[in-house]
Tab-separated table of C-alpha atoms in Angstrom:
chain	number	residue	atom	x	y	z
T	1	MET	CA	26.615	-61.572	-33.572
T	2	ARG	CA	27.118	-59.046	-36.361
T	3	PRO	CA	29.257	-56.001	-35.424
T	4	ILE	CA	26.411	-53.564	-36.006
T	5	TYR	CA	24.097	-55.416	-33.593
T	6	ARG	CA	26.831	-55.790	-30.973
T	7	TYR	CA	27.602	-52.072	-31.217
T	8	LEU	CA	23.952	-51.043	-30.869
T	9	LEU	CA	23.408	-53.482	-27.993
T	10	ILE	CA	26.317	-51.954	-26.067
T	11	LYS	CA	24.981	-48.459	-26.687
T	12	LEU	CA	21.478	-49.491	-25.596
T	13	SER	CA	22.888	-50.990	-22.377
T	14	PHE	CA	24.702	-47.750	-21.581
T	15	LEU	CA	21.507	-45.824	-22.326
T	16	LEU	CA	19.478	-47.880	-19.827
T	17	VAL	CA	22.140	-47.526	-17.110
T	18	THR	CA	22.330	-43.785	-17.727
T	19	TYR	CA	18.558	-43.485	-17.513
T	20	PHE	CA	18.510	-45.375	-14.207
T	21	VAL	CA	21.164	-43.036	-12.759
T	22	ALA	CA	19.232	-40.023	-14.059
T	23	VAL	CA	16.031	-41.321	-12.447
T	24	THR	CA	17.840	-41.610	-9.109
T	25	ILE	CA	19.287	-38.103	-9.379
T	26	ALA	CA	15.849	-36.723	-10.285
T	27	PHE	CA	14.489	-38.263	-7.078
T	28	VAL	CA	17.310	-37.122	-4.775
T	29	LEU	CA	17.920	-33.541	-5.957
T	30	PRO	CA	14.527	-31.991	-5.068
T	31	ARG	CA	14.667	-33.561	-1.610
T	32	ILE	CA	18.122	-32.139	-0.852
T	33	ALA	CA	16.785	-28.590	-1.090
T	34	PRO	CA	15.328	-27.191	2.149
T	35	GLY	CA	11.565	-27.239	2.565
T	36	ASN	CA	8.921	-29.310	0.804
T	37	PRO	CA	5.884	-28.520	-1.373
T	38	VAL	CA	3.340	-29.020	1.399
T	39	GLN	CA	5.104	-26.464	3.598
T	40	GLN	CA	5.022	-24.025	0.676
T	41	ILE	CA	1.251	-24.482	0.271
T	42	ILE	CA	0.536	-24.178	3.995
T	43	ALA	CA	2.717	-21.070	4.239
T	44	GLY	CA	0.606	-19.459	1.515
T	45	LEU	CA	-2.684	-20.471	3.157
T	46	SER	CA	-1.572	-19.227	6.569
T	47	GLN	CA	-1.767	-15.672	5.246
T	48	GLY	CA	-5.546	-16.064	5.002
T	49	SER	CA	-8.266	-16.484	7.585
T	50	LEU	CA	-8.019	-20.263	8.108
T	51	SER	CA	-7.628	-21.420	11.689
T	52	PRO	CA	-4.449	-23.237	12.802
T	53	GLU	CA	-6.481	-26.413	13.372
T	54	LEU	CA	-7.777	-26.446	9.786
T	55	LEU	CA	-4.292	-25.733	8.455
T	56	ASP	CA	-2.882	-28.608	10.491
T	57	GLN	CA	-5.559	-30.999	9.223
T	58	TYR	CA	-5.028	-29.887	5.630
T	59	GLN	CA	-1.269	-30.347	5.956
T	60	LYS	CA	-1.627	-33.870	7.305
T	61	ARG	CA	-4.018	-34.790	4.495
T	62	LEU	CA	-1.636	-33.480	1.812
T	63	VAL	CA	1.374	-35.245	3.366
T	64	GLU	CA	-0.535	-38.562	3.410
T	65	GLU	CA	-1.990	-38.105	-0.074
T	66	PHE	CA	1.397	-37.509	-1.704
T	67	GLY	CA	3.216	-40.119	0.388
T	68	LEU	CA	5.613	-37.674	2.025
T	69	ASN	CA	5.100	-39.358	5.401
T	70	LYS	CA	6.604	-42.624	4.159
T	71	PRO	CA	10.294	-43.513	4.655
T	72	LEU	CA	12.579	-42.180	1.952
T	73	TYR	CA	13.522	-45.614	0.603
T	74	VAL	CA	9.820	-46.522	0.240
T	75	GLN	CA	9.208	-43.288	-1.667
T	76	TYR	CA	12.213	-44.084	-3.865
T	77	PHE	CA	11.059	-47.584	-4.847
T	78	GLU	CA	7.518	-46.352	-5.490
T	79	PHE	CA	8.982	-43.608	-7.640
T	80	LEU	CA	11.071	-46.145	-9.618
T	81	LYS	CA	8.034	-48.335	-10.171
T	82	ASN	CA	5.952	-45.402	-11.364
T	83	ALA	CA	8.760	-43.935	-13.499
T	84	PHE	CA	9.263	-47.140	-15.492
T	85	SER	CA	5.507	-47.668	-15.853
T	86	GLY	CA	4.871	-44.147	-17.163
T	87	ASN	CA	2.942	-42.944	-14.111
T	88	LEU	CA	4.469	-39.605	-13.073
T	89	GLY	CA	1.839	-38.856	-10.423
T	90	THR	CA	-0.160	-35.677	-9.898
T	91	SER	CA	1.180	-32.175	-9.459
T	92	ILE	CA	1.112	-30.900	-5.884
T	93	THR	CA	0.750	-27.209	-6.692
T	94	SER	CA	-1.519	-27.682	-9.740
T	95	TYR	CA	-3.785	-29.770	-7.572
T	96	ARG	CA	-5.307	-32.928	-9.067
T	97	GLN	CA	-3.714	-32.360	-12.500
T	98	PRO	CA	-1.625	-35.298	-13.784
T	99	VAL	CA	2.005	-34.462	-14.402
T	100	THR	CA	1.903	-36.244	-17.776
T	101	GLN	CA	-0.992	-34.018	-18.880
T	102	LEU	CA	0.890	-30.820	-18.006
T	103	ILE	CA	4.087	-32.043	-19.681
T	104	ALA	CA	2.166	-33.165	-22.775
T	105	TRP	CA	0.980	-29.568	-23.211
T	106	HIS	CA	4.375	-27.887	-22.734
T	107	LEU	CA	6.804	-30.397	-24.317
T	108	PRO	CA	5.753	-29.879	-27.973
T	109	TRP	CA	6.492	-26.150	-27.666
T	110	THR	CA	9.988	-26.941	-26.420
T	111	LEU	CA	10.638	-29.469	-29.203
T	112	LEU	CA	9.338	-27.045	-31.842
T	113	LEU	CA	12.013	-24.597	-30.703
T	114	LEU	CA	14.862	-26.989	-29.894
T	115	VAL	CA	14.910	-29.311	-32.914
T	116	PRO	CA	14.750	-26.751	-35.775
T	117	ALA	CA	17.232	-24.397	-34.055
T	118	THR	CA	19.714	-27.229	-33.485
T	119	LEU	CA	19.428	-28.622	-37.027
T	120	VAL	CA	19.747	-25.199	-38.677
T	121	ALA	CA	22.755	-24.312	-36.507
T	122	TRP	CA	24.385	-27.678	-37.259
T	123	THR	CA	23.910	-27.328	-41.015
T	124	ILE	CA	25.037	-23.705	-41.338
T	125	GLY	CA	27.865	-23.998	-38.790
T	126	ASN	CA	29.386	-27.103	-40.381
T	127	TYR	CA	29.223	-25.661	-43.878
T	128	LEU	CA	30.796	-22.346	-42.874
T	129	GLY	CA	33.454	-24.094	-40.762
T	130	ALA	CA	34.443	-26.415	-43.617
T	131	ARG	CA	34.440	-23.552	-46.116
T	132	ALA	CA	36.627	-21.449	-43.805
T	133	ALA	CA	39.127	-24.306	-43.426
T	134	TYR	CA	39.272	-24.825	-47.191
T	135	ARG	CA	39.870	-21.114	-47.816
T	136	ARG	CA	42.558	-20.911	-45.137
T	137	GLY	CA	44.505	-17.682	-44.886
T	138	THR	CA	41.794	-15.588	-46.567
T	139	LEU	CA	39.703	-12.748	-45.173
T	140	PHE	CA	36.667	-15.070	-45.358
T	141	GLU	CA	38.295	-17.581	-42.996
T	142	LYS	CA	39.348	-14.906	-40.511
T	143	SER	CA	35.882	-13.346	-40.499
T	144	VAL	CA	34.015	-16.643	-40.115
T	145	VAL	CA	36.317	-18.022	-37.411
T	146	SER	CA	36.283	-14.738	-35.447
T	147	THR	CA	32.481	-14.632	-35.613
T	148	GLY	CA	32.279	-18.268	-34.564
T	149	ILE	CA	34.541	-17.727	-31.548
T	150	ILE	CA	32.504	-14.720	-30.398
T	151	LEU	CA	29.132	-16.461	-30.838
T	152	SER	CA	30.267	-19.674	-29.149
T	153	GLN	CA	31.295	-17.792	-25.999
T	154	ILE	CA	27.982	-15.955	-25.577
T	155	PRO	CA	25.592	-17.530	-23.033
T	156	TYR	CA	22.156	-18.350	-24.415
T	157	TYR	CA	20.394	-16.127	-21.904
T	158	TRP	CA	22.652	-13.158	-22.723
T	159	MET	CA	21.949	-13.504	-26.440
T	160	ALA	CA	18.231	-13.670	-25.620
T	161	MET	CA	18.425	-10.447	-23.583
T	162	VAL	CA	20.332	-8.637	-26.350
T	163	LEU	CA	17.781	-9.684	-28.980
T	164	ILE	CA	14.879	-8.621	-26.758
T	165	TYR	CA	16.476	-5.244	-26.048
T	166	VAL	CA	17.390	-4.474	-29.682
T	167	PHE	CA	14.551	-5.971	-31.733
T	168	ALA	CA	11.646	-5.988	-29.275
T	169	ILE	CA	12.141	-2.968	-27.019
T	170	ASN	CA	14.126	-0.512	-29.188
T	171	LEU	CA	12.970	-1.351	-32.718
T	172	GLY	CA	9.620	-2.940	-31.826
T	173	TRP	CA	9.854	-5.415	-34.708
T	174	PHE	CA	9.024	-8.496	-32.643
T	175	PRO	CA	7.123	-9.276	-29.421
T	176	SER	CA	9.252	-9.563	-26.293
T	177	GLY	CA	7.517	-12.611	-24.888
T	178	SER	CA	5.031	-15.496	-25.136
T	179	ALA	CA	4.806	-18.131	-27.864
T	180	TYR	CA	1.764	-16.519	-29.529
T	181	ASP	CA	-0.725	-13.716	-29.112
T	182	PRO	CA	-2.558	-14.386	-25.807
T	183	THR	CA	-5.854	-13.353	-27.424
T	184	LEU	CA	-5.644	-16.376	-29.747
T	185	ALA	CA	-6.247	-20.044	-28.986
T	186	PRO	CA	-3.773	-22.645	-30.355
T	187	SER	CA	-5.087	-24.017	-33.659
T	188	LEU	CA	-3.955	-24.699	-37.207
T	189	ASN	CA	-5.547	-21.637	-38.801
T	190	TRP	CA	-3.348	-19.105	-40.600
T	191	GLU	CA	-3.891	-16.320	-38.061
T	192	PHE	CA	-2.489	-18.418	-35.204
T	193	ILE	CA	0.421	-19.783	-37.293
T	194	LYS	CA	1.387	-16.240	-38.331
T	195	SER	CA	1.269	-15.079	-34.717
T	196	TYR	CA	3.349	-18.068	-33.591
T	197	LEU	CA	6.038	-17.492	-36.239
T	198	HIS	CA	6.196	-13.803	-35.330
T	199	HIS	CA	6.818	-14.693	-31.666
T	200	TYR	CA	9.097	-17.594	-32.665
T	201	ILE	CA	11.867	-15.663	-34.441
T	202	LEU	CA	13.701	-14.150	-31.449
T	203	PRO	CA	13.787	-17.331	-29.285
T	204	PHE	CA	14.875	-19.299	-32.360
T	205	LEU	CA	17.705	-16.877	-33.153
T	206	SER	CA	18.922	-16.743	-29.545
T	207	ILE	CA	19.545	-20.509	-29.639
T	208	ALA	CA	20.582	-20.959	-33.285
T	209	LEU	CA	23.164	-18.136	-33.347
T	210	VAL	CA	25.061	-19.320	-30.263
T	211	SER	CA	24.992	-22.955	-31.412
T	212	THR	CA	26.204	-22.025	-34.890
T	213	GLY	CA	29.370	-20.505	-33.433
T	214	GLY	CA	30.323	-23.759	-31.731
T	215	TRP	CA	29.762	-25.817	-34.886
T	216	ILE	CA	31.888	-23.395	-36.944
T	217	ILE	CA	34.873	-23.784	-34.631
T	218	GLY	CA	34.569	-27.562	-34.385
T	219	MET	CA	34.173	-28.131	-38.125
T	220	ARG	CA	37.005	-25.732	-38.998
T	221	VAL	CA	39.424	-27.823	-36.912
T	222	LEU	CA	38.178	-31.144	-38.338
T	223	ALA	CA	38.247	-29.925	-41.940
T	224	ALA	CA	41.730	-28.447	-41.507
T	225	MET	CA	42.975	-31.866	-40.354
T	226	GLU	CA	41.214	-33.537	-43.282
T	227	LEU	CA	42.921	-31.174	-45.737
T	228	GLY	CA	46.256	-32.727	-44.732
T	229	SER	CA	45.096	-36.171	-45.890
T	230	THR	CA	46.866	-37.992	-48.707
T	231	TYR	CA	43.799	-38.102	-50.976
T	232	VAL	CA	43.455	-34.294	-50.810
T	233	LYS	CA	47.097	-33.727	-51.756
T	234	PHE	CA	46.849	-36.295	-54.544
T	235	SER	CA	43.644	-34.678	-55.861
T	236	GLU	CA	45.316	-31.258	-55.885
T	237	MET	CA	48.238	-32.705	-57.854
T	238	LEU	CA	45.751	-34.027	-60.421
T	239	ASN	CA	44.111	-30.564	-60.603
T	240	VAL	CA	40.743	-31.885	-59.448
T	241	HIS	CA	38.192	-29.088	-59.245
T	242	ASP	CA	38.165	-27.297	-55.884
T	243	GLU	CA	34.446	-27.856	-55.301
T	244	ILE	CA	34.802	-31.606	-55.731
T	245	ILE	CA	37.637	-31.723	-53.184
T	246	PHE	CA	35.626	-29.515	-50.843
T	247	ARG	CA	32.629	-31.856	-50.990
T	248	TYR	CA	34.798	-34.828	-50.005
T	249	VAL	CA	36.459	-32.874	-47.206
T	250	LEU	CA	33.070	-31.766	-45.881
T	251	ARG	CA	31.631	-35.259	-46.093
T	252	ASN	CA	34.536	-36.953	-44.317
T	253	SER	CA	34.716	-34.272	-41.628
T	254	LEU	CA	31.009	-34.629	-40.816
T	255	LEU	CA	31.302	-38.041	-39.137
T	256	PRO	CA	32.462	-36.731	-35.725
T	257	GLN	CA	29.941	-33.886	-35.991
T	258	VAL	CA	27.075	-36.365	-36.302
T	259	THR	CA	28.004	-37.729	-32.870
T	260	GLY	CA	28.590	-34.187	-31.636
T	261	ILE	CA	24.978	-33.193	-32.307
T	262	ALA	CA	23.811	-35.625	-29.626
T	263	ILE	CA	26.172	-34.057	-27.080
T	264	GLN	CA	25.187	-30.562	-28.178
T	265	LEU	CA	21.506	-31.306	-27.572
T	266	GLY	CA	22.137	-31.424	-23.819
T	267	THR	CA	23.847	-28.031	-23.829
T	268	VAL	CA	21.158	-26.488	-26.000
T	269	MET	CA	18.417	-27.944	-23.793
T	270	ALA	CA	19.981	-26.360	-20.698
T	271	GLY	CA	20.245	-23.004	-22.467
T	272	GLN	CA	16.743	-23.255	-23.844
T	273	ILE	CA	15.199	-23.697	-20.385
T	274	ILE	CA	16.528	-20.268	-19.355
T	275	THR	CA	15.690	-18.773	-22.760
T	276	GLU	CA	12.068	-19.884	-22.460
T	277	GLN	CA	11.766	-18.126	-19.118
T	278	LEU	CA	13.180	-14.881	-20.549
T	279	PHE	CA	10.741	-14.969	-23.466
T	280	ASN	CA	7.893	-16.328	-21.322
T	281	TYR	CA	7.692	-19.082	-23.938
T	282	GLN	CA	5.159	-21.790	-23.010
T	283	GLY	CA	7.650	-24.654	-22.954
T	284	MET	CA	9.240	-26.912	-20.378
T	285	GLY	CA	11.396	-24.064	-19.060
T	286	ILE	CA	8.383	-22.189	-17.689
T	287	LEU	CA	6.945	-25.378	-16.220
T	288	LEU	CA	10.254	-26.298	-14.553
T	289	ALA	CA	10.724	-22.799	-13.098
T	290	ARG	CA	7.281	-22.940	-11.470
T	291	ALA	CA	7.888	-26.451	-10.152
T	292	LEU	CA	11.264	-25.502	-8.648
T	293	GLY	CA	9.798	-22.406	-7.031
T	294	SER	CA	7.070	-24.428	-5.299
T	295	ARG	CA	9.163	-27.580	-4.629
T	296	ASP	CA	6.641	-29.623	-6.593
T	297	TYR	CA	8.396	-33.024	-6.337
T	298	PRO	CA	6.262	-34.989	-8.842
T	299	MET	CA	6.472	-32.182	-11.404
T	300	ILE	CA	10.241	-31.707	-11.034
T	301	GLN	CA	10.841	-35.446	-11.273
T	302	GLY	CA	8.529	-35.827	-14.261
T	303	ILE	CA	10.142	-32.958	-16.180
T	304	PHE	CA	13.651	-34.283	-15.570
T	305	LEU	CA	12.654	-37.793	-16.609
T	306	ILE	CA	11.035	-36.599	-19.835
T	307	LEU	CA	13.892	-34.255	-20.743
T	308	ILE	CA	16.581	-36.805	-19.950
T	309	GLY	CA	14.655	-39.538	-21.740
T	310	THR	CA	14.285	-37.309	-24.815
T	311	LEU	CA	18.016	-36.536	-24.850
T	312	LEU	CA	19.000	-40.187	-24.404
T	313	LEU	CA	16.642	-41.247	-27.186
T	314	ALA	CA	18.104	-38.563	-29.456
T	315	ASN	CA	21.601	-39.831	-28.603
T	316	PHE	CA	20.634	-43.382	-29.501
T	317	ILE	CA	19.097	-42.278	-32.814
T	318	VAL	CA	22.262	-40.342	-33.639
T	319	GLU	CA	24.395	-43.391	-32.790
T	320	PHE	CA	22.231	-45.495	-35.117
T	321	ILE	CA	22.649	-42.951	-37.925
T	322	TYR	CA	26.405	-42.939	-37.290
T	323	VAL	CA	26.461	-46.721	-37.747
T	324	LEU	CA	24.650	-46.402	-41.074
T	325	ILE	CA	27.048	-43.803	-42.499
T	326	ASP	CA	30.320	-45.228	-41.125
T	327	PRO	CA	31.166	-48.605	-42.736
T	328	ARG	CA	33.955	-49.252	-40.201
T	329	ILE	CA	31.312	-49.794	-37.507
T	330	ARG	CA	28.669	-51.309	-39.778
T	331	LEU	CA	30.957	-53.956	-41.254
T	332	GLY	CA	33.322	-54.358	-38.318
T	333	THR	CA	37.130	-54.609	-38.444
T	334	ARG	CA	39.544	-57.523	-38.262
T	335	GLU	CA	43.055	-57.356	-36.892
């Protein structure tokens, strides 16, 4: 078997095992928490005028309908079967609505925020980090590295709150919440796109700025190590133009950062879930917060499966790209 196929097969095997473990954790975690979704619903209905007998009948019907009366291991195997067949069940709190339908509405909003913010942060952060390493000892390096350290230590939610306070509340330049004007319906006309971009800027910046700081620090270290390479010293002795050397240093330092973007996606996703709640952005964060508050097992499980599956797929794509750009893996090595 060619080295590239063997490498990808190993990575794919790890991906499937990781997904299986994630599926199990997604099943167990909601059930560890006290209470269950049916109890939450009945507690809300008990505040009304329904008689205890009707409440008891309704509770029994809900428990049977969602399979909560079955043994835990039976629920687990049914969940595994449904998870690998794409059936995520129906939401308990959003009664009769399929989980896949609700996720299909919210997931694109999350991806529209996550992917551009991550790619922009990766591009700008790596360039500034490499440039700072190449201009070591200068005011530019000190400024960029100091800024990167500060940004990388700021939690996503704190950056979101600062941006809301400064640009939405004090200056009034941007809206403080939602993904678009609530008076508009999602469509591809210019009025909706303009409204979406106006609401998009602050959530985008809250994620991109913090992520950029981390990429600056990582690339500065990698590029500084690369500058000690023999080819760099030899090029300097030959008086090769600085920009040509810089391009090679940047290119060779990017290989670990390509893998790093897959790891960073998990961190950004976790930060984005909280950010979406602060901005009341109609993504997976809002959906997950509601599901956790009501102990909606099918919804919680479905969201975790989709998010974890998206991250694992992104990791595999990044690994494939890494194989294409690194000939040591593509061609294999011989002792």
